[in-house]
Structures are given as structure tokens and as C-alpha cells.
Tab-separated table of C-alpha atoms and ligand atoms in Angstrom:
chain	number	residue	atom	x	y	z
A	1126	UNK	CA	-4.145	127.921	-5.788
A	1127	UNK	CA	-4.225	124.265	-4.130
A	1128	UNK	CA	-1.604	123.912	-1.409
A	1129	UNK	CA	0.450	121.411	-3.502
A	1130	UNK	CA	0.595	123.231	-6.443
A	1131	UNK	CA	2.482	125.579	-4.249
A	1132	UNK	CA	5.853	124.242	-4.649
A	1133	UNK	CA	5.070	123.700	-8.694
A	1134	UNK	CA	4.671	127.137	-9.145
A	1135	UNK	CA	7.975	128.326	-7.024
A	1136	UNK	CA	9.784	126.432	-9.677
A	1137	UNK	CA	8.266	128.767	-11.940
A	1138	UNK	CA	8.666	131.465	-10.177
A	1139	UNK	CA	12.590	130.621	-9.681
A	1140	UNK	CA	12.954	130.794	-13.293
A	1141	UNK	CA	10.954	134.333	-14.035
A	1142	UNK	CA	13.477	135.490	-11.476
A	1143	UNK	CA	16.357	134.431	-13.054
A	1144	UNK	CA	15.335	135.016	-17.084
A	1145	UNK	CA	14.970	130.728	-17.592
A	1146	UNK	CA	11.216	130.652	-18.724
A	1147	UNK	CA	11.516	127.850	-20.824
A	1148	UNK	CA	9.597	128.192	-23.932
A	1149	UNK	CA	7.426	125.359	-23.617
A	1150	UNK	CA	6.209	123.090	-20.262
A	1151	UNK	CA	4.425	119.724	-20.180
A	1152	UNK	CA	2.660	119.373	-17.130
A	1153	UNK	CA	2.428	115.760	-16.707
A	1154	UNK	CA	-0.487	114.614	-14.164
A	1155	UNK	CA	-3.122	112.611	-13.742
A	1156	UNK	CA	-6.919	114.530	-14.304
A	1157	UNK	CA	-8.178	116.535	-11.411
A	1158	UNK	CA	-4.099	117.418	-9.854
A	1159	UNK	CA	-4.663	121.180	-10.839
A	1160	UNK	CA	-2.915	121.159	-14.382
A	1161	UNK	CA	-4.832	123.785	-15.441
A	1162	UNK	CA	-4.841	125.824	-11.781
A	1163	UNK	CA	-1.182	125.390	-12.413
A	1164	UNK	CA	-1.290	127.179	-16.020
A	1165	UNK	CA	-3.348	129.930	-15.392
A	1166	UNK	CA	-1.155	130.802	-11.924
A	1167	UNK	CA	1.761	130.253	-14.468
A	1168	UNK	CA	0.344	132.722	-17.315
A	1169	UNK	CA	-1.143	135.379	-14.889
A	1170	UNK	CA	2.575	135.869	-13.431
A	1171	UNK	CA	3.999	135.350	-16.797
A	1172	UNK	CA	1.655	137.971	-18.346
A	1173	UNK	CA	1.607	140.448	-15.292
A	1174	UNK	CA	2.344	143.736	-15.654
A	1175	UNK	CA	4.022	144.426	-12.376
A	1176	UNK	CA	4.570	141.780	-10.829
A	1177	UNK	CA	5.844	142.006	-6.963
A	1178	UNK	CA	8.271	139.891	-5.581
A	1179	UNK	CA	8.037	137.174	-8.520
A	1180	UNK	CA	3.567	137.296	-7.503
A	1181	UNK	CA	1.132	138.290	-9.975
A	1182	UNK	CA	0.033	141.674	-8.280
A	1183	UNK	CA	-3.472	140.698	-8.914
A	1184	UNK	CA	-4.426	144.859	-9.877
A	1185	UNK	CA	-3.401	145.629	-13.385
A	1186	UNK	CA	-5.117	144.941	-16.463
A	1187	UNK	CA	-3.518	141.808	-17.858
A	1188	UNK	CA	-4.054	140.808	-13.730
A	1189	UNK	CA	-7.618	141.416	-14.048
A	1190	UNK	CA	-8.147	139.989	-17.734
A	1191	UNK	CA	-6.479	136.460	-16.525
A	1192	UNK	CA	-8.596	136.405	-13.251
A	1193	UNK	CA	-11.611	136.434	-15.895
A	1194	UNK	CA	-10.376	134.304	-17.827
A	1195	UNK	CA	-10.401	136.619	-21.275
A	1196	UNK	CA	-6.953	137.569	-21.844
A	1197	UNK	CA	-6.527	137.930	-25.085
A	1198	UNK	CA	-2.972	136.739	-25.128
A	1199	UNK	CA	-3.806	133.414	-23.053
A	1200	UNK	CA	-4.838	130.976	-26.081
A	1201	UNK	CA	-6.566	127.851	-25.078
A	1202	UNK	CA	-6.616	124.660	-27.370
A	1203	UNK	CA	-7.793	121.136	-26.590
A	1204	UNK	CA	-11.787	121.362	-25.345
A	1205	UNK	CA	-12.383	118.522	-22.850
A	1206	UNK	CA	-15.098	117.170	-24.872
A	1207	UNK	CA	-13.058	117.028	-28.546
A	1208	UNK	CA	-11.971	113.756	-29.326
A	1209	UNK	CA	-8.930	114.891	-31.015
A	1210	UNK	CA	-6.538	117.486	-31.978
A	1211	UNK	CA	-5.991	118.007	-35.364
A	1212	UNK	CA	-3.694	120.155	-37.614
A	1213	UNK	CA	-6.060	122.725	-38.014
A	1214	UNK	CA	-6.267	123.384	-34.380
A	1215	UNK	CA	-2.152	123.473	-34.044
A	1216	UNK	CA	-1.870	125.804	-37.543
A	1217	UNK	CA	-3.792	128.364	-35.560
A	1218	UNK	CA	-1.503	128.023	-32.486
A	1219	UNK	CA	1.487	128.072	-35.252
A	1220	UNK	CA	0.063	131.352	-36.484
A	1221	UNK	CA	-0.350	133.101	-33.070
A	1222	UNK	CA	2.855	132.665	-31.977
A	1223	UNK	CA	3.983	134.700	-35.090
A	1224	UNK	CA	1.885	137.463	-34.397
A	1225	UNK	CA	2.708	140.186	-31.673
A	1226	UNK	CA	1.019	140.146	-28.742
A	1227	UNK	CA	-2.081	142.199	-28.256
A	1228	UNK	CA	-1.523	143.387	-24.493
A	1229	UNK	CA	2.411	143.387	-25.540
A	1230	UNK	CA	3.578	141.576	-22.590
A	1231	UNK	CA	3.631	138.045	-24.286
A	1232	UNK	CA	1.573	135.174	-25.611
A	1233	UNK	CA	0.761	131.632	-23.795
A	1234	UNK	CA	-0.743	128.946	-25.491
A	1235	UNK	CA	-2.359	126.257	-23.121
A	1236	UNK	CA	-3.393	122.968	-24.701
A	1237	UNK	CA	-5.099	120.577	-22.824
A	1238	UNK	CA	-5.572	116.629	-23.260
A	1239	UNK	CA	-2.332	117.321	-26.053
A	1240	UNK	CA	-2.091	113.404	-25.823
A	1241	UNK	CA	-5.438	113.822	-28.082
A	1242	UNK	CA	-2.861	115.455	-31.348
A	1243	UNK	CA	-3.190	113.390	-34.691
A	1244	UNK	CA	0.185	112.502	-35.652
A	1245	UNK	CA	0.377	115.344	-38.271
A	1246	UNK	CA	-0.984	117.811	-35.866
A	1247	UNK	CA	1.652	116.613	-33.563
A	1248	UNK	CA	4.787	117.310	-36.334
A	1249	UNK	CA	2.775	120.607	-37.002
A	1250	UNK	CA	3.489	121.616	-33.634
A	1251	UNK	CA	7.197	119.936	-33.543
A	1252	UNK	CA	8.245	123.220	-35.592
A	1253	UNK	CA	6.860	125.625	-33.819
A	1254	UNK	CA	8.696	123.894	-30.299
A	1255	UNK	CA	12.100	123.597	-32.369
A	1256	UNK	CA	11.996	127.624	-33.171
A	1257	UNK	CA	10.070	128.989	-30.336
A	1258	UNK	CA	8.971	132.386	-30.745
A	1259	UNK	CA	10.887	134.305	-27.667
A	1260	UNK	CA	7.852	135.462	-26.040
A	1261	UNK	CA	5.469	132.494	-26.147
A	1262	UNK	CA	4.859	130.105	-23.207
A	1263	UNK	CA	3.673	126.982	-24.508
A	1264	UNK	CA	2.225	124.679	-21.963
A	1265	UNK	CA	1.201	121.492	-22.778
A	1266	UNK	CA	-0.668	119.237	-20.659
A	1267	UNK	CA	-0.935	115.228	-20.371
A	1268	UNK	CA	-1.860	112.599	-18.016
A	1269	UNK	CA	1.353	110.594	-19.082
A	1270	UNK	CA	4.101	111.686	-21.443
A	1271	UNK	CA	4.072	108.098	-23.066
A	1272	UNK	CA	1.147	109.142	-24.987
A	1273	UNK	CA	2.907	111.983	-26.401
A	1274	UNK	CA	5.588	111.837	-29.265
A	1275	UNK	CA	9.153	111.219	-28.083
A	1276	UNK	CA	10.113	114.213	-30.072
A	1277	UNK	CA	7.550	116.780	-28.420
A	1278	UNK	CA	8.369	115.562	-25.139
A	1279	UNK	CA	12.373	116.246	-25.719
A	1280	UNK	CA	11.405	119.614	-26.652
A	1281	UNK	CA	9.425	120.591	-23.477
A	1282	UNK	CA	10.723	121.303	-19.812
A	1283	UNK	CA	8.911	118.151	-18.190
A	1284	UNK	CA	6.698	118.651	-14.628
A	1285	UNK	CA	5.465	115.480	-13.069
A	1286	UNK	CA	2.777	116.867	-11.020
A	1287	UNK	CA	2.171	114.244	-7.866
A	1288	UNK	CA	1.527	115.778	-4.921
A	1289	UNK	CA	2.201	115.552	-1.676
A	1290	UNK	CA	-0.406	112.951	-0.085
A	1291	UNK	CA	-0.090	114.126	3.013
A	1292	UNK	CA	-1.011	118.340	2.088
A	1293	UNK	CA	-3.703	116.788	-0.179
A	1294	UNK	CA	-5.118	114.722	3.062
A	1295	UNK	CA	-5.407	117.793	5.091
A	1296	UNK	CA	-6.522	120.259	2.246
A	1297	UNK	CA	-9.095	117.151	2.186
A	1298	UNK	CA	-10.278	117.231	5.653
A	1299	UNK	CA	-10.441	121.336	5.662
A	1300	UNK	CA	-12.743	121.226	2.586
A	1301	UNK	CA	-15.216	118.199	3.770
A	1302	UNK	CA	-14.905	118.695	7.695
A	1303	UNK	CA	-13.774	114.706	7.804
A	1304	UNK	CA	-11.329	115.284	10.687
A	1305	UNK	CA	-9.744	111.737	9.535
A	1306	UNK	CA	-9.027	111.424	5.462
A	1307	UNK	CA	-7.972	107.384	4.399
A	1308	UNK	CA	-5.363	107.284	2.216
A	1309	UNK	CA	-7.392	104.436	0.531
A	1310	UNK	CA	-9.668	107.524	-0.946
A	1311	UNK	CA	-7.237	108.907	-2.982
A	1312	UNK	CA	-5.756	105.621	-3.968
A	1313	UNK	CA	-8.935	104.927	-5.795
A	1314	UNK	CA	-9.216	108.013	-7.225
A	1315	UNK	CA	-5.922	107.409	-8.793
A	1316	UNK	CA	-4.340	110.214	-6.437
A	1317	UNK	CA	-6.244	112.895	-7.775
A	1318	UNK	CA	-7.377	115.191	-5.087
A	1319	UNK	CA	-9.822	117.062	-7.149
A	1320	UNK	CA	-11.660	113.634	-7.834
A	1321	UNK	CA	-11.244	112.135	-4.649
A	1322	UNK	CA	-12.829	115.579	-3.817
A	1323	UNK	CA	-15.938	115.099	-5.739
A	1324	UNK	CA	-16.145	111.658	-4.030
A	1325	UNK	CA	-16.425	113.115	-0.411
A	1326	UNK	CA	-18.924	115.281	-1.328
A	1327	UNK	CA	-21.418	112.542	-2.879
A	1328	UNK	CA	-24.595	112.842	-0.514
A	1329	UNK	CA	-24.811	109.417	-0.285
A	1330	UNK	CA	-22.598	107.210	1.804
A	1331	UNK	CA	-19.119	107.067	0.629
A	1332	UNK	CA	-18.998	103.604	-1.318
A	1333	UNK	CA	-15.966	102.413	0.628
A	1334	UNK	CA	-17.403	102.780	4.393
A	1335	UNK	CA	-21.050	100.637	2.261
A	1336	UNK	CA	-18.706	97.607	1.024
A	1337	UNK	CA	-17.024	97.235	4.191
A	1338	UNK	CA	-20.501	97.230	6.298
A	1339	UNK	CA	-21.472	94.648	3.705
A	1340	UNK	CA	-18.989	93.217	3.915
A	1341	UNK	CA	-18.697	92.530	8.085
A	1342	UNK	CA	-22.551	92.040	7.344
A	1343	UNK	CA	-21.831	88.787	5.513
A	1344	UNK	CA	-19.795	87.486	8.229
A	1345	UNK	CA	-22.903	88.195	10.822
A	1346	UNK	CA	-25.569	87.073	8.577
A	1347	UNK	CA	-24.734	84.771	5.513
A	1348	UNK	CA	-27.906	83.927	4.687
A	1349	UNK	CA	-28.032	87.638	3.209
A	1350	UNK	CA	-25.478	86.701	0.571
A	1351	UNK	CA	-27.873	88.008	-2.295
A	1352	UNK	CA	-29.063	91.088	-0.118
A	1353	UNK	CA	-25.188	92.160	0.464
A	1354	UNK	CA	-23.934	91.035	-3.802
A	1355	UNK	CA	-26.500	93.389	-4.875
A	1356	UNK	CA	-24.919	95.953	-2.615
A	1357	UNK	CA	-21.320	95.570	-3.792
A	1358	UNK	CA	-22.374	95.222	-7.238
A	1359	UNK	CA	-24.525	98.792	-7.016
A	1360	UNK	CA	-21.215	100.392	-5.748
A	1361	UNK	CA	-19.409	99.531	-8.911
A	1362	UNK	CA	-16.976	100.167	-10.675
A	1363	UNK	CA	-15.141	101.271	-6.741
A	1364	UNK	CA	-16.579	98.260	-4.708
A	1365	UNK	CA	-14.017	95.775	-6.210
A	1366	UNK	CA	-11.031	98.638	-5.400
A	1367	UNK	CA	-12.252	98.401	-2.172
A	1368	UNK	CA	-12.751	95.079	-1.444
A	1369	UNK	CA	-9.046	94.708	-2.481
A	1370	UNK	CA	-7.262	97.268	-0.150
A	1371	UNK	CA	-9.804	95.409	2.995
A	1372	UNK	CA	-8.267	92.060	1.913
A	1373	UNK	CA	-4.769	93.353	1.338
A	1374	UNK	CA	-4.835	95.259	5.338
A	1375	UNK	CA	-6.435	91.706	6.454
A	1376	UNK	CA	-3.389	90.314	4.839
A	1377	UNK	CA	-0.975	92.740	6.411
A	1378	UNK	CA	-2.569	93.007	9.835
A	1379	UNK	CA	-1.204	88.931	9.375
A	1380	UNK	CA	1.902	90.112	9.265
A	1381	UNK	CA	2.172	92.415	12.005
A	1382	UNK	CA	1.512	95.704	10.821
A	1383	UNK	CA	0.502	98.050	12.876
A	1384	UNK	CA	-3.422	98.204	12.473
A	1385	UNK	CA	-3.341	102.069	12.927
A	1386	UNK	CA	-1.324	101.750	9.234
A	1387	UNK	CA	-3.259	100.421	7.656
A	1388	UNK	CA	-5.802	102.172	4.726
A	1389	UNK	CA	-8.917	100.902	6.936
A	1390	UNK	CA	-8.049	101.140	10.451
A	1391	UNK	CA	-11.716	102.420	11.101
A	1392	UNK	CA	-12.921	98.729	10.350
A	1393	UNK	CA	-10.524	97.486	13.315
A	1394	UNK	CA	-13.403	94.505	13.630
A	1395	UNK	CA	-13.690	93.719	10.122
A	1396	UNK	CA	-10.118	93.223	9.498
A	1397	UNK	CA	-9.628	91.377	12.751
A	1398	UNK	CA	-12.052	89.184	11.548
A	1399	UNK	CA	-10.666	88.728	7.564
A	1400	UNK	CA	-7.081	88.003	9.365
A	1401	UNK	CA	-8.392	84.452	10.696
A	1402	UNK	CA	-8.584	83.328	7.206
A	1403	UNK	CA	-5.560	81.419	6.360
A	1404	UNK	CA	-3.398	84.174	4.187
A	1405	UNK	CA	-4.051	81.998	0.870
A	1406	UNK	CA	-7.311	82.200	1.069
A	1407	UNK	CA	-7.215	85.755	1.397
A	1408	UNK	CA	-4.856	85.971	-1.490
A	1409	UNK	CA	-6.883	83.482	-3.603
A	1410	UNK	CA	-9.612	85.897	-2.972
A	1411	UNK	CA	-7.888	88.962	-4.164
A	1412	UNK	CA	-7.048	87.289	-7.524
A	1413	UNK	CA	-10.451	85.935	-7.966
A	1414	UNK	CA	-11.513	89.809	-7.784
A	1415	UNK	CA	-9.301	90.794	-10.199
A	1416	UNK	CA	-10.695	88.290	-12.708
A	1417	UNK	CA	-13.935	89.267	-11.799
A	1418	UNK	CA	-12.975	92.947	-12.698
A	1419	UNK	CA	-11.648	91.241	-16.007
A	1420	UNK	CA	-15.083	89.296	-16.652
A	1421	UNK	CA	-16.818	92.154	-16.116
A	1422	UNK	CA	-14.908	94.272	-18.550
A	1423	UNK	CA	-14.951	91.802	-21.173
A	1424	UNK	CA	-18.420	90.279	-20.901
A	1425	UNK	CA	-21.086	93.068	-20.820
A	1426	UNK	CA	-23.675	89.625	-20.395
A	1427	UNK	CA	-22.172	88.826	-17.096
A	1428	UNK	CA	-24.375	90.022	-14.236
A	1429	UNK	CA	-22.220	91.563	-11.241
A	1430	UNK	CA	-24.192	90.640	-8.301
A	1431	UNK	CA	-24.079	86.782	-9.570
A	1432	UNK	CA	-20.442	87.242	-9.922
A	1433	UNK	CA	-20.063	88.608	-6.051
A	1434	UNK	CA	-22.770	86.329	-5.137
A	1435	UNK	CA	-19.948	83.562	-5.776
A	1436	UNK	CA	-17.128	85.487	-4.700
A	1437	UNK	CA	-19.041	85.704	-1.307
A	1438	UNK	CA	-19.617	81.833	-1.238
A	1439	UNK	CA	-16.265	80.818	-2.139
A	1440	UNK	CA	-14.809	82.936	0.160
A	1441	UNK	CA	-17.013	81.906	3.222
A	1442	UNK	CA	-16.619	77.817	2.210
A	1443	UNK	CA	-13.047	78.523	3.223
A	1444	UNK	CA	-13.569	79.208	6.689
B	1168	LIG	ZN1	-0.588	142.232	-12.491
């Protein structure tokens, strides 16, 4: 299991201890924490038929049957590619939780993306969490609860999932041999460490170390304006994310923080350099990216690397 899952499932474990399994979790988290890690840890213990010391033992048949993932009492709903959830989908969770379980330990229902219910799928499953059947886990999962029906949520024990960033920095380095992991990388992957993952192990170039040597590149060589927009428009939709957090250290370098700090202390020059600009102009620049994120969002006709083509000018007219 990922390191900061660890404390996640000690909760759980607490509560086998004690007899306080509630009868339905919502794991709230964004995609790629280890929602569904979480579950199946949670359902092999739950499902184990002796289990050490509050662990799965990992040996006996339900042990082995979860590790393959074909359990017949773990029932998984919500594919990642269905759109939505409808009632059909929660009447045959409804019915399974009525029927006796086939290894006889218990019965857990996992339903993934559950923000993706129809509203009548949703009060299906309303009646099943307002009688729960006593030896049913239900675990729901969502990215945020505010997608979910107030009613649902009420009716679940709630798990915000946000881990630790500094055990997800270090399980980051260990798995990519970076010795050094910015915390700017799992900023723009929206803290999830299994996406900010998948970004380390592009082959190319992480984007954010390309913008800012395009970046310091403008500064040496403005007459390659149009060489160095095409670059930061290629590296989109990230580029602008990045371009953002350089500005914003420039900005707080300004202020005195200490450089080591800040998200890209690797780019010591670079930011040195950015920190001359007069702190409005920096600023002016930030918001001038965020309408450009806007633009671009809006008007599929605009053309990116004309767009950072005049960020770039404006920003070097200031000087
Ligand atoms: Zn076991």
C-alpha cells in the first residue's frame, strides 16, 4: 500500500478492533491518491479470514481471492469509462446486499466515480444506506463530496484523503531516483501523487524544467521570441501552471523569502533575474496568464503560441 495511505487504513483498522465498521465510507480524494488501493486494503482485512493483529494474513482463501482481485463478495460498480450511474446499476447493488454472502464472511460493495449517480439512482441507493444490511461495507468514492447528494453524504463515515506532501515527496524520489522532488510537481498535478507519478516518468523532459529554460532563454536571446512561444505553447495545458509558480517565487524572492523555499530554487538565476522587474509588472503578468488560460478555453480559434508570443513582448517592454 502507498506510505500515506498508511495512516488511512489504521483508522480502519482501529475500528475492526473495536466492532465500529461503519456500514458505509466515502473516500473523498482527488484521482490518482490511492482511493481504490485504500478499498481493496480495506475489504481484504474486512473479508479476511484470520486476520492477525488487525492485518489481512495474506494466506487464506478470501486473502488470496482479494489479492486477485475475484472475490466474489467484493462487488465493484462505477467503470472509469461509464459516463453515468444509473438505477439499474444501484438495484443490483440493492439486491446484493440482501443476499448472503457467498464466502460467508461479508459483502463490500465499492463504487467508484459515485459523483457519476443519476438523481434516481442516487435515492435508489439512499435506502439501502438508511437500512444497511449488517454485514455490507459500502464504500463510496468521490473526488469532492459537493458533487454528491447532501443526503448520501450524511449517511456515510466521511475520509478526506490528502496526504502528507512530504511522505508523497520521498515515496516520489524512491520511485524515480530524483534525489530532489519540487513541491511545484505535485501542485500541478493537483496533489495527486499517482499523477504527478506518471509525470516523472514521461521520457521526455519534464515540461516544468522546458518552460523555465525558455523562459531564461528569452531573457538571453529575445530575438527568439517565436522560437521560445512555440515552446511554451507545445507544453500546454502545464506551461501556463508553470509559468505562474516562476512568477509568483520571482515575486516572493522580492519579498525576502528564502530562495531555498521557494517551488523553483533550482532556477536560482532565472528568478534572480524575474525579481528586477518591478513587482507590478510581475503581477500584471500573472493575471495576463490567467486570461490567456481563459482565452484559450473559450476560443478554440485562438492560436497559443500567438497568445505567448505577446505575453513574451509585453512582458519584456516592461523592463
Ligand atoms: Zn486472510
Amino acid at each position: 500500500m502507498f506510505p500515506w495511505l498508511t495512516d488511512y487504513f489504521s483508522r480502519f483498522q482501529q475500528a475492526y478492533a473495536q466492532h465500529k465498521i461503519p456500514h458505509a465510507l466515502l473516500l473523498i480524494g482527488v484521482d490518482g491518491v490511492g482511493k481504490s488501493a485504500l478499498s481493496e486494503e480495506i475489504s481484504r482485512l474486512f473479508l479476511c479470514e484470520q486476520s492477525l493483529h488487525n492485518q489481512p494474513c495474506g494466506v487464506c482463501h478470501s486473502c488470496r481471492l482479494t489479492q486477485n482481485k475475484s472475490h466474489p463478495d467484493v462487488h465493484i460498480y462505477g467503470a472509469d469509462d461509464a459516463r453515468s450511474i444509473g438505477v439499474d446499476v444501484v438495484r443490483e447493488l440493492n439486491g446484493m446486499v440482501t443476499k448472503s454472502a457467498q464466502l460467508g464472511r461479508g459483502k463490500v460493495a465499492i463504487m467508484h466515480h459515485a459523483e457519476r449517480m443519476t438523481e434516481s439512482a442516487a435515492n435508489a441507493l439512499l435506502k439501502t444506506l438508511e437500512e444497511p444490511s449488517g454485514n455490507t461495507l459500502i464504500i463510496l468514492m468521490v473526488d469532492s463530496s459537493m458533487k454528491l447528494l447532501p443526503t448520501i453524504v450524511s449517511r456515510c463515515q466521511q475520509w478526506h484523503i490528502q496526504p502528507r506532501q512530504d511522505i508523497v515527496l520521498s515515496w516520489l524520489a524512491n520511485e524515480t531516483n530524483v534525489s530532489v522532488i519540487e513541491p511545484a510537481i505535485l501542485r500541478v498535478n493537483h496533489g495527486s501523487p499517482l499523477k504527478a507519478l506518471a509525470y516523472l516518468e514521461q521520457k521526455e523532459t519534464p515540461s516544468h524544467q522546458v518552460v523555465a529554460k525558455a523562459l531564461g532563454q528569452y531573457f538571453h536571446e529575445p530575438w527568439q521570441i517565436q522560437l521560445v512561444a512555440k515552446t511554451l505553447s507545445d507544453g500546454l495545458p502545464e506551461s501556463i501552471d508553470w509559468l505562474m509558480f516562476i512568477l509568483m517565487d520571482a515575486m516572493k524572492l522580492q519579498q525576502h523569502v528564502n530562495i531555498e523555499l521557494l517551488q523553483f530554487a533550482h532556477e536560482q538565476q532565472l528568478l534572480k533575474q524575474l525579481s528586477k522587474f518591478a513587482p507590478d509588472v510581475l503581477s500584471d503578468s500573472i493575471t495576463h496568464l490567467v486570461e490567456m488560460r481563459q482565452s484559450l478555453a473559450e476560443m478554440p480559434s485562438a492560436i497559443p503560441a500567438f497568445l505567448f508570443a505577446e505575453w513574451l513582448e509585453k512582458f519584456l517592454s516592461k523592463e
